[in-house]
CSV table of C-alpha atoms in Angstrom, one decimal:
chain,number,residue,atom,x,y,z
A,1,MET,CA,172.2,-35.9,16.9
A,2,THR,CA,169.1,-38.0,17.5
A,3,ASP,CA,166.3,-36.2,19.3
A,4,ASP,CA,165.5,-38.8,22.0
A,5,HIS,CA,168.8,-40.4,23.0
A,6,GLN,CA,172.1,-39.0,24.2
A,7,PRO,CA,174.8,-41.4,23.1
A,8,VAL,CA,177.7,-42.0,25.6
A,9,MET,CA,181.4,-41.4,25.0
A,10,VAL,CA,180.9,-40.4,21.3
A,11,GLU,CA,184.4,-39.0,20.8
A,12,GLU,CA,186.1,-42.0,22.4
A,13,VAL,CA,183.9,-44.4,20.3
A,14,LEU,CA,184.9,-42.7,17.1
A,15,HIS,CA,188.5,-42.6,18.1
A,16,PHE,CA,188.8,-46.3,18.7
A,17,LEU,CA,186.3,-47.4,16.0
A,18,SER,CA,188.1,-45.1,13.4
A,19,PRO,CA,185.3,-45.2,10.8
A,20,ARG,CA,186.2,-44.3,7.2
A,21,PRO,CA,184.4,-43.8,4.0
A,22,GLY,CA,183.7,-47.0,2.2
A,23,GLY,CA,183.8,-49.1,5.4
A,24,VAL,CA,181.2,-51.4,6.8
A,25,TYR,CA,180.2,-50.9,10.4
A,26,VAL,CA,177.8,-52.8,12.7
A,27,ASP,CA,176.1,-51.0,15.6
A,28,ALA,CA,174.9,-54.2,17.2
A,29,THR,CA,172.8,-52.4,19.9
A,30,VAL,CA,171.6,-49.6,17.7
A,31,GLY,CA,168.9,-48.3,20.1
A,32,ALA,CA,167.5,-45.0,18.8
A,33,GLY,CA,170.5,-44.6,16.5
A,34,GLY,CA,172.6,-42.1,18.5
A,35,HIS,CA,176.0,-43.8,17.9
A,36,ALA,CA,175.0,-44.9,14.5
A,37,GLU,CA,174.4,-41.3,13.4
A,38,THR,CA,177.8,-40.2,14.6
A,39,ILE,CA,179.5,-43.0,12.6
A,40,LEU,CA,177.6,-42.1,9.5
A,41,ARG,CA,178.4,-38.4,9.9
A,42,ALA,CA,182.1,-39.2,10.5
A,43,THR,CA,182.2,-40.8,7.1
A,44,GLY,CA,180.0,-38.2,5.4
A,45,GLY,CA,177.3,-40.9,5.0
A,46,ARG,CA,179.7,-42.8,2.7
A,47,CYS,CA,179.8,-46.1,4.6
A,48,THR,CA,177.4,-49.0,5.2
A,49,LEU,CA,175.9,-49.1,8.7
A,50,VAL,CA,174.2,-52.2,9.8
A,51,GLY,CA,172.0,-51.6,12.9
A,52,ILE,CA,170.8,-54.4,15.1
A,53,ASP,CA,168.5,-54.4,18.1
A,54,ARG,CA,166.1,-56.8,19.8
A,55,ASP,CA,163.7,-54.0,20.6
A,56,PRO,CA,161.2,-53.2,17.8
A,57,GLU,CA,160.4,-49.8,19.3
A,58,ALA,CA,164.1,-48.9,19.3
A,59,LEU,CA,164.4,-49.9,15.7
A,60,SER,CA,161.4,-47.8,14.7
A,61,ARG,CA,163.1,-44.8,16.3
A,62,ALA,CA,166.4,-45.6,14.7
A,63,ARG,CA,164.7,-45.9,11.3
A,64,TYR,CA,163.2,-42.4,11.7
A,65,ASN,CA,166.3,-40.8,13.1
A,66,LEU,CA,168.6,-42.2,10.4
A,67,ARG,CA,166.2,-41.7,7.5
A,68,SER,CA,168.3,-39.0,5.9
A,69,PHE,CA,171.2,-41.5,5.3
A,70,GLY,CA,169.0,-43.6,3.0
A,71,ALA,CA,170.5,-46.8,1.6
A,72,ALA,CA,173.7,-46.5,3.8
A,73,VAL,CA,171.6,-47.8,6.7
A,74,ARG,CA,170.3,-51.4,7.1
A,75,LEU,CA,168.4,-52.3,10.2
A,76,ALA,CA,167.5,-55.7,11.5
A,77,GLN,CA,165.6,-56.9,14.6
A,78,ALA,CA,167.8,-59.5,16.1
A,79,ASP,CA,169.9,-60.3,19.1
A,80,PHE,CA,173.5,-59.1,18.8
A,81,VAL,CA,174.7,-62.7,19.2
A,82,ASP,CA,173.2,-63.2,15.7
A,83,ILE,CA,175.4,-60.7,14.0
A,84,LYS,CA,176.8,-63.3,11.6
A,85,TRP,CA,173.3,-64.3,10.5
A,86,VAL,CA,172.3,-60.7,10.0
A,87,LEU,CA,175.4,-59.9,7.9
A,88,SER,CA,174.9,-63.0,5.8
A,89,SER,CA,171.4,-61.9,5.0
A,90,TYR,CA,172.9,-58.7,3.5
A,91,ASP,CA,175.7,-60.7,1.7
A,92,ILE,CA,178.3,-59.2,4.0
A,93,GLU,CA,181.2,-61.5,5.1
A,94,ARG,CA,183.5,-59.1,6.9
A,95,VAL,CA,183.1,-55.7,8.5
A,96,ASP,CA,185.5,-52.9,9.5
A,97,GLY,CA,184.0,-52.2,12.9
A,98,ILE,CA,181.6,-53.5,15.5
A,99,LEU,CA,180.1,-51.4,18.3
A,100,LEU,CA,178.4,-52.9,21.3
A,101,ASP,CA,176.7,-50.5,23.7
A,102,LEU,CA,175.5,-52.8,26.4
A,103,GLY,CA,172.8,-52.5,29.1
A,104,ILE,CA,169.5,-50.7,28.7
A,105,SER,CA,168.8,-47.5,26.9
A,106,SER,CA,167.3,-44.3,28.3
A,107,MET,CA,164.1,-44.8,26.4
A,108,GLN,CA,163.6,-48.3,27.9
A,109,VAL,CA,164.3,-47.0,31.4
A,110,ASP,CA,162.0,-44.0,31.0
A,111,SER,CA,159.0,-46.1,29.8
A,112,ALA,CA,157.1,-47.3,32.8
A,113,GLN,CA,155.3,-49.9,30.7
A,114,ARG,CA,158.6,-51.7,30.0
A,115,GLY,CA,159.1,-52.5,33.7
A,116,PHE,CA,162.8,-51.8,33.7
A,117,SER,CA,162.8,-49.1,36.4
A,118,PHE,CA,162.3,-49.4,40.1
A,119,ARG,CA,161.4,-45.6,40.1
A,120,ARG,CA,158.3,-46.0,37.9
A,121,THR,CA,155.2,-48.1,38.5
A,122,GLY,CA,154.7,-50.6,35.7
A,123,PRO,CA,154.3,-54.3,35.0
A,124,LEU,CA,157.0,-56.7,35.8
A,125,ASP,CA,158.3,-57.2,32.3
A,126,MET,CA,162.0,-56.2,31.5
A,127,ARG,CA,162.0,-57.9,28.1
A,128,MET,CA,164.2,-56.2,25.6
A,129,ASP,CA,162.3,-58.2,22.9
A,130,PRO,CA,158.6,-58.0,23.9
A,131,ALA,CA,157.9,-61.1,21.9
A,132,GLN,CA,160.0,-63.4,24.0
A,133,ASN,CA,158.3,-65.7,26.5
A,134,LEU,CA,160.3,-65.2,29.7
A,135,SER,CA,159.5,-62.0,31.6
A,136,ALA,CA,160.4,-60.6,35.0
A,137,ALA,CA,157.0,-61.6,36.3
A,138,GLU,CA,157.8,-65.3,35.7
A,139,VAL,CA,161.3,-65.0,37.3
A,140,VAL,CA,159.8,-63.3,40.4
A,141,ASN,CA,156.7,-65.4,40.8
A,142,ALA,CA,157.8,-68.9,39.6
A,143,TYR,CA,161.6,-69.4,40.2
A,144,PRO,CA,162.5,-71.4,43.3
A,145,GLU,CA,163.8,-69.4,46.3
A,146,ALA,CA,167.3,-70.9,46.0
A,147,GLU,CA,167.5,-70.0,42.3
A,148,LEU,CA,166.2,-66.5,42.9
A,149,ALA,CA,168.9,-66.0,45.6
A,150,ARG,CA,171.6,-67.2,43.3
A,151,ILE,CA,170.5,-64.8,40.5
A,152,LEU,CA,170.5,-61.9,42.8
A,153,ARG,CA,173.8,-62.8,44.3
A,154,VAL,CA,175.6,-63.6,41.0
A,155,TYR,CA,174.0,-61.1,38.6
A,156,GLY,CA,173.3,-58.3,41.0
A,157,GLU,CA,176.2,-58.9,43.5
A,158,GLU,CA,173.5,-58.3,46.1
A,159,ARG,CA,174.7,-59.0,49.6
A,160,TYR,CA,171.2,-59.5,50.9
A,161,ALA,CA,170.2,-61.9,48.1
A,162,SER,CA,168.9,-64.6,50.4
A,163,ARG,CA,166.9,-62.2,52.5
A,164,ILE,CA,165.2,-60.6,49.5
A,165,ALA,CA,164.5,-64.0,47.8
A,166,ALA,CA,162.8,-65.2,51.0
A,167,ALA,CA,160.7,-62.0,51.2
A,168,ILE,CA,159.6,-62.5,47.5
A,169,VAL,CA,158.6,-66.1,48.0
A,170,ASP,CA,156.7,-65.3,51.2
A,171,ALA,CA,154.8,-62.5,49.5
A,172,ARG,CA,153.9,-64.4,46.4
A,173,ARG,CA,152.4,-67.2,48.5
A,174,ARG,CA,149.6,-64.7,49.3
A,175,ALA,CA,149.2,-63.2,45.9
A,176,PRO,CA,151.3,-62.8,42.7
A,177,ILE,CA,153.7,-59.9,42.6
A,178,ARG,CA,152.6,-57.9,39.6
A,179,THR,CA,154.2,-54.4,39.5
A,180,THR,CA,157.7,-52.9,39.8
A,181,THR,CA,156.5,-50.9,42.8
A,182,GLU,CA,155.4,-54.0,44.7
A,183,LEU,CA,158.8,-55.6,44.1
A,184,THR,CA,160.6,-52.4,45.1
A,185,GLN,CA,158.7,-52.2,48.4
A,186,LEU,CA,159.6,-55.8,49.2
A,187,ILE,CA,163.3,-55.2,48.5
A,188,GLU,CA,163.3,-52.0,50.6
A,189,SER,CA,161.6,-53.9,53.5
A,190,SER,CA,164.3,-56.6,53.3
A,191,TYR,CA,167.2,-54.1,53.8
A,192,PRO,CA,168.5,-53.2,57.2
A,193,HIS,CA,167.9,-49.7,58.5
A,194,GLY,CA,170.8,-47.3,58.3
A,195,PRO,CA,172.9,-45.4,55.7
A,196,ARG,CA,172.7,-46.9,52.2
A,197,ARG,CA,174.8,-46.5,49.0
A,198,GLY,CA,172.3,-46.1,46.2
A,199,HIS,CA,168.7,-47.4,46.0
A,200,PRO,CA,168.2,-50.9,47.6
A,201,ALA,CA,166.3,-52.1,44.5
A,202,ARG,CA,169.0,-51.3,41.9
A,203,ARG,CA,171.0,-54.5,42.2
A,204,THR,CA,167.9,-56.8,42.3
A,205,PHE,CA,166.4,-55.1,39.2
A,206,GLN,CA,169.7,-55.4,37.4
A,207,ALA,CA,169.9,-59.1,38.3
A,208,ILE,CA,166.4,-59.9,37.1
A,209,ARG,CA,166.9,-58.0,33.9
A,210,ILE,CA,170.1,-59.9,33.1
A,211,GLU,CA,168.3,-63.2,33.8
A,212,VAL,CA,165.3,-62.3,31.6
A,213,ASN,CA,167.4,-61.3,28.7
A,214,LYS,CA,170.3,-63.8,29.2
A,215,GLU,CA,172.6,-60.8,28.8
A,216,LEU,CA,175.9,-62.3,30.0
A,217,ASP,CA,175.6,-65.5,28.0
A,218,VAL,CA,174.8,-63.5,24.9
A,219,LEU,CA,177.7,-61.1,25.5
A,220,ASP,CA,180.3,-63.8,25.9
A,221,LYS,CA,179.1,-65.6,22.7
A,222,ALA,CA,179.0,-62.4,20.7
A,223,LEU,CA,182.5,-61.4,21.8
A,224,ARG,CA,184.0,-64.8,20.9
A,225,ALA,CA,182.4,-64.7,17.5
A,226,ALA,CA,183.7,-61.2,16.7
A,227,PRO,CA,187.2,-62.0,15.3
A,228,ASP,CA,185.8,-64.1,12.5
A,229,LEU,CA,183.6,-61.2,11.4
A,230,LEU,CA,186.3,-58.5,11.4
A,231,ALA,CA,188.3,-57.6,8.3
A,232,ALA,CA,192.1,-57.1,8.7
A,233,ASP,CA,192.5,-54.0,10.9
A,234,GLY,CA,188.8,-54.1,11.8
A,235,ARG,CA,187.9,-52.9,15.3
A,236,ILE,CA,185.5,-53.9,18.0
A,237,VAL,CA,184.5,-51.3,20.6
A,238,VAL,CA,182.4,-52.3,23.7
A,239,LEU,CA,180.7,-49.9,26.2
A,240,SER,CA,179.7,-51.6,29.4
A,241,TYR,CA,177.9,-50.2,32.4
A,242,GLN,CA,178.4,-52.6,35.3
A,243,SER,CA,181.2,-54.7,36.6
A,244,LEU,CA,180.0,-58.1,35.4
A,245,GLU,CA,179.8,-57.0,31.8
A,246,ASP,CA,183.2,-55.2,32.0
A,247,ARG,CA,184.8,-58.3,33.6
A,248,ILE,CA,183.6,-60.5,30.7
A,249,VAL,CA,184.9,-58.0,28.1
A,250,LYS,CA,188.2,-57.7,29.8
A,251,ARG,CA,188.8,-61.4,30.1
A,252,VAL,CA,187.6,-62.3,26.6
A,253,PHE,CA,189.8,-59.6,25.1
A,254,ALA,CA,192.7,-60.8,27.2
A,255,SER,CA,192.2,-64.4,25.8
A,256,PHE,CA,192.3,-63.0,22.3
A,257,GLU,CA,195.9,-62.1,23.0
A,258,GLY,CA,196.6,-65.4,24.7
A,259,ARG,CA,196.3,-63.9,28.2
A,260,GLY,CA,193.8,-64.7,30.9
A,261,ARG,CA,190.8,-67.0,30.4
A,262,ALA,CA,187.1,-66.6,29.8
A,263,LEU,CA,184.7,-66.6,32.8
A,264,PRO,CA,183.8,-70.1,34.1
A,265,GLY,CA,180.5,-71.4,32.8
A,266,LEU,CA,180.5,-69.1,29.7
A,267,GLY,CA,182.0,-71.4,27.2
A,268,ALA,CA,185.6,-72.1,25.9
A,269,PRO,CA,188.0,-69.2,25.5
A,270,PRO,CA,188.2,-67.8,21.9
A,271,ALA,CA,191.1,-68.5,19.6
A,272,THR,CA,194.1,-66.6,20.7
A,273,GLY,CA,196.3,-64.3,18.6
A,274,THR,CA,193.5,-62.9,16.6
A,275,LEU,CA,193.1,-59.5,18.1
A,276,SER,CA,195.2,-56.9,19.8
A,277,VAL,CA,193.7,-55.0,22.7
A,278,LEU,CA,193.8,-51.2,22.2
A,279,THR,CA,192.8,-50.3,25.8
A,280,PRO,CA,195.1,-51.8,28.4
A,281,ASN,CA,192.7,-50.3,31.0
A,282,ALA,CA,189.1,-49.4,30.6
A,283,VAL,CA,188.5,-45.9,29.2
A,284,LEU,CA,186.2,-43.7,31.3
A,285,PRO,CA,184.0,-40.8,30.4
A,286,SER,CA,185.3,-37.4,30.9
A,287,GLN,CA,184.0,-35.3,33.9
A,288,PRO,CA,182.3,-32.7,31.6
A,289,GLU,CA,180.4,-35.5,30.0
A,290,VAL,CA,179.3,-37.0,33.3
A,291,GLU,CA,178.1,-33.6,34.4
A,292,ARG,CA,176.1,-33.2,31.1
A,293,ASN,CA,174.8,-36.7,31.2
A,294,PRO,CA,174.9,-38.4,34.6
A,295,ARG,CA,173.9,-41.8,33.1
A,296,ALA,CA,177.4,-41.9,31.4
A,297,SER,CA,179.1,-42.1,34.8
A,298,ALA,CA,179.1,-45.9,34.9
A,299,ALA,CA,180.4,-46.4,31.3
A,300,ARG,CA,183.6,-48.3,30.6
A,301,LEU,CA,185.0,-48.6,27.1
A,302,ARG,CA,187.3,-51.3,25.8
A,303,ALA,CA,188.5,-51.9,22.3
A,304,ALA,CA,190.5,-54.3,20.2
A,305,VAL,CA,191.7,-54.5,16.6
A,306,ARG,CA,192.0,-57.5,14.3
A,307,ARG,CA,195.6,-58.4,13.4
A,308,PRO,CA,196.4,-58.5,9.7
A,309,VAL,CA,196.5,-62.1,8.5
């Protein structure tokens, strides 16, 4: 196992992905390579593993952690919505499995300089790809109050969205908000006194991160493109960590079977009849895993398989 990342729901991922020697698999959010390593080991290193990540630091760690598998591993810095382009660059048309492990990794959260965590003082950044232009600082300091409130309400499901947005705008009139700690204090001051479930800043930080990285738009597009990339009996496995992500996965998977519909505003539903859902309900991590790794507690796994043509 990799030395700096504890992958979530490994046994369940391997069960639904069902990797085999000779197969081609895409870990579209490879991170430090934790899940990728388990896929490679499950096939005795006799498969092709394409790892994709926006984060160059993550790719550097994956390259080091997976070095013993040699030519079986191919890594690319890209957004997972660009899977088709990455595969074509390796002359690959179809794959036997795709894994999407959504959200942010432990190493991103634990790095104060990345600005993802409200528990650590760092710059307002939150970019998964440090080279992109939009950062959390621009969202916080430049977005209109109404747009800020909408983002917090929709992407964070934050009940005090309007109050927090007003506090941010009032504070930035005096001076730009530059650090995660400044933003966290503003959010805390906007919350009413009394018992609280979880940290008051959690939902706001989630919402801003989703906006910075356009995570929900990218997820919907990547899911709708997946059927055309899978070989017959190929599988897609998705791990999500919050309700908005899981809702998109559930509805898009349902639309593959001709049920349900994609979320409004996220494009047309994908072609129906292409995949069969393997998980009628989201699969949850086991209690022993949650006790070993509390960050796994929010994980939800869904999977589907390409129907033979």
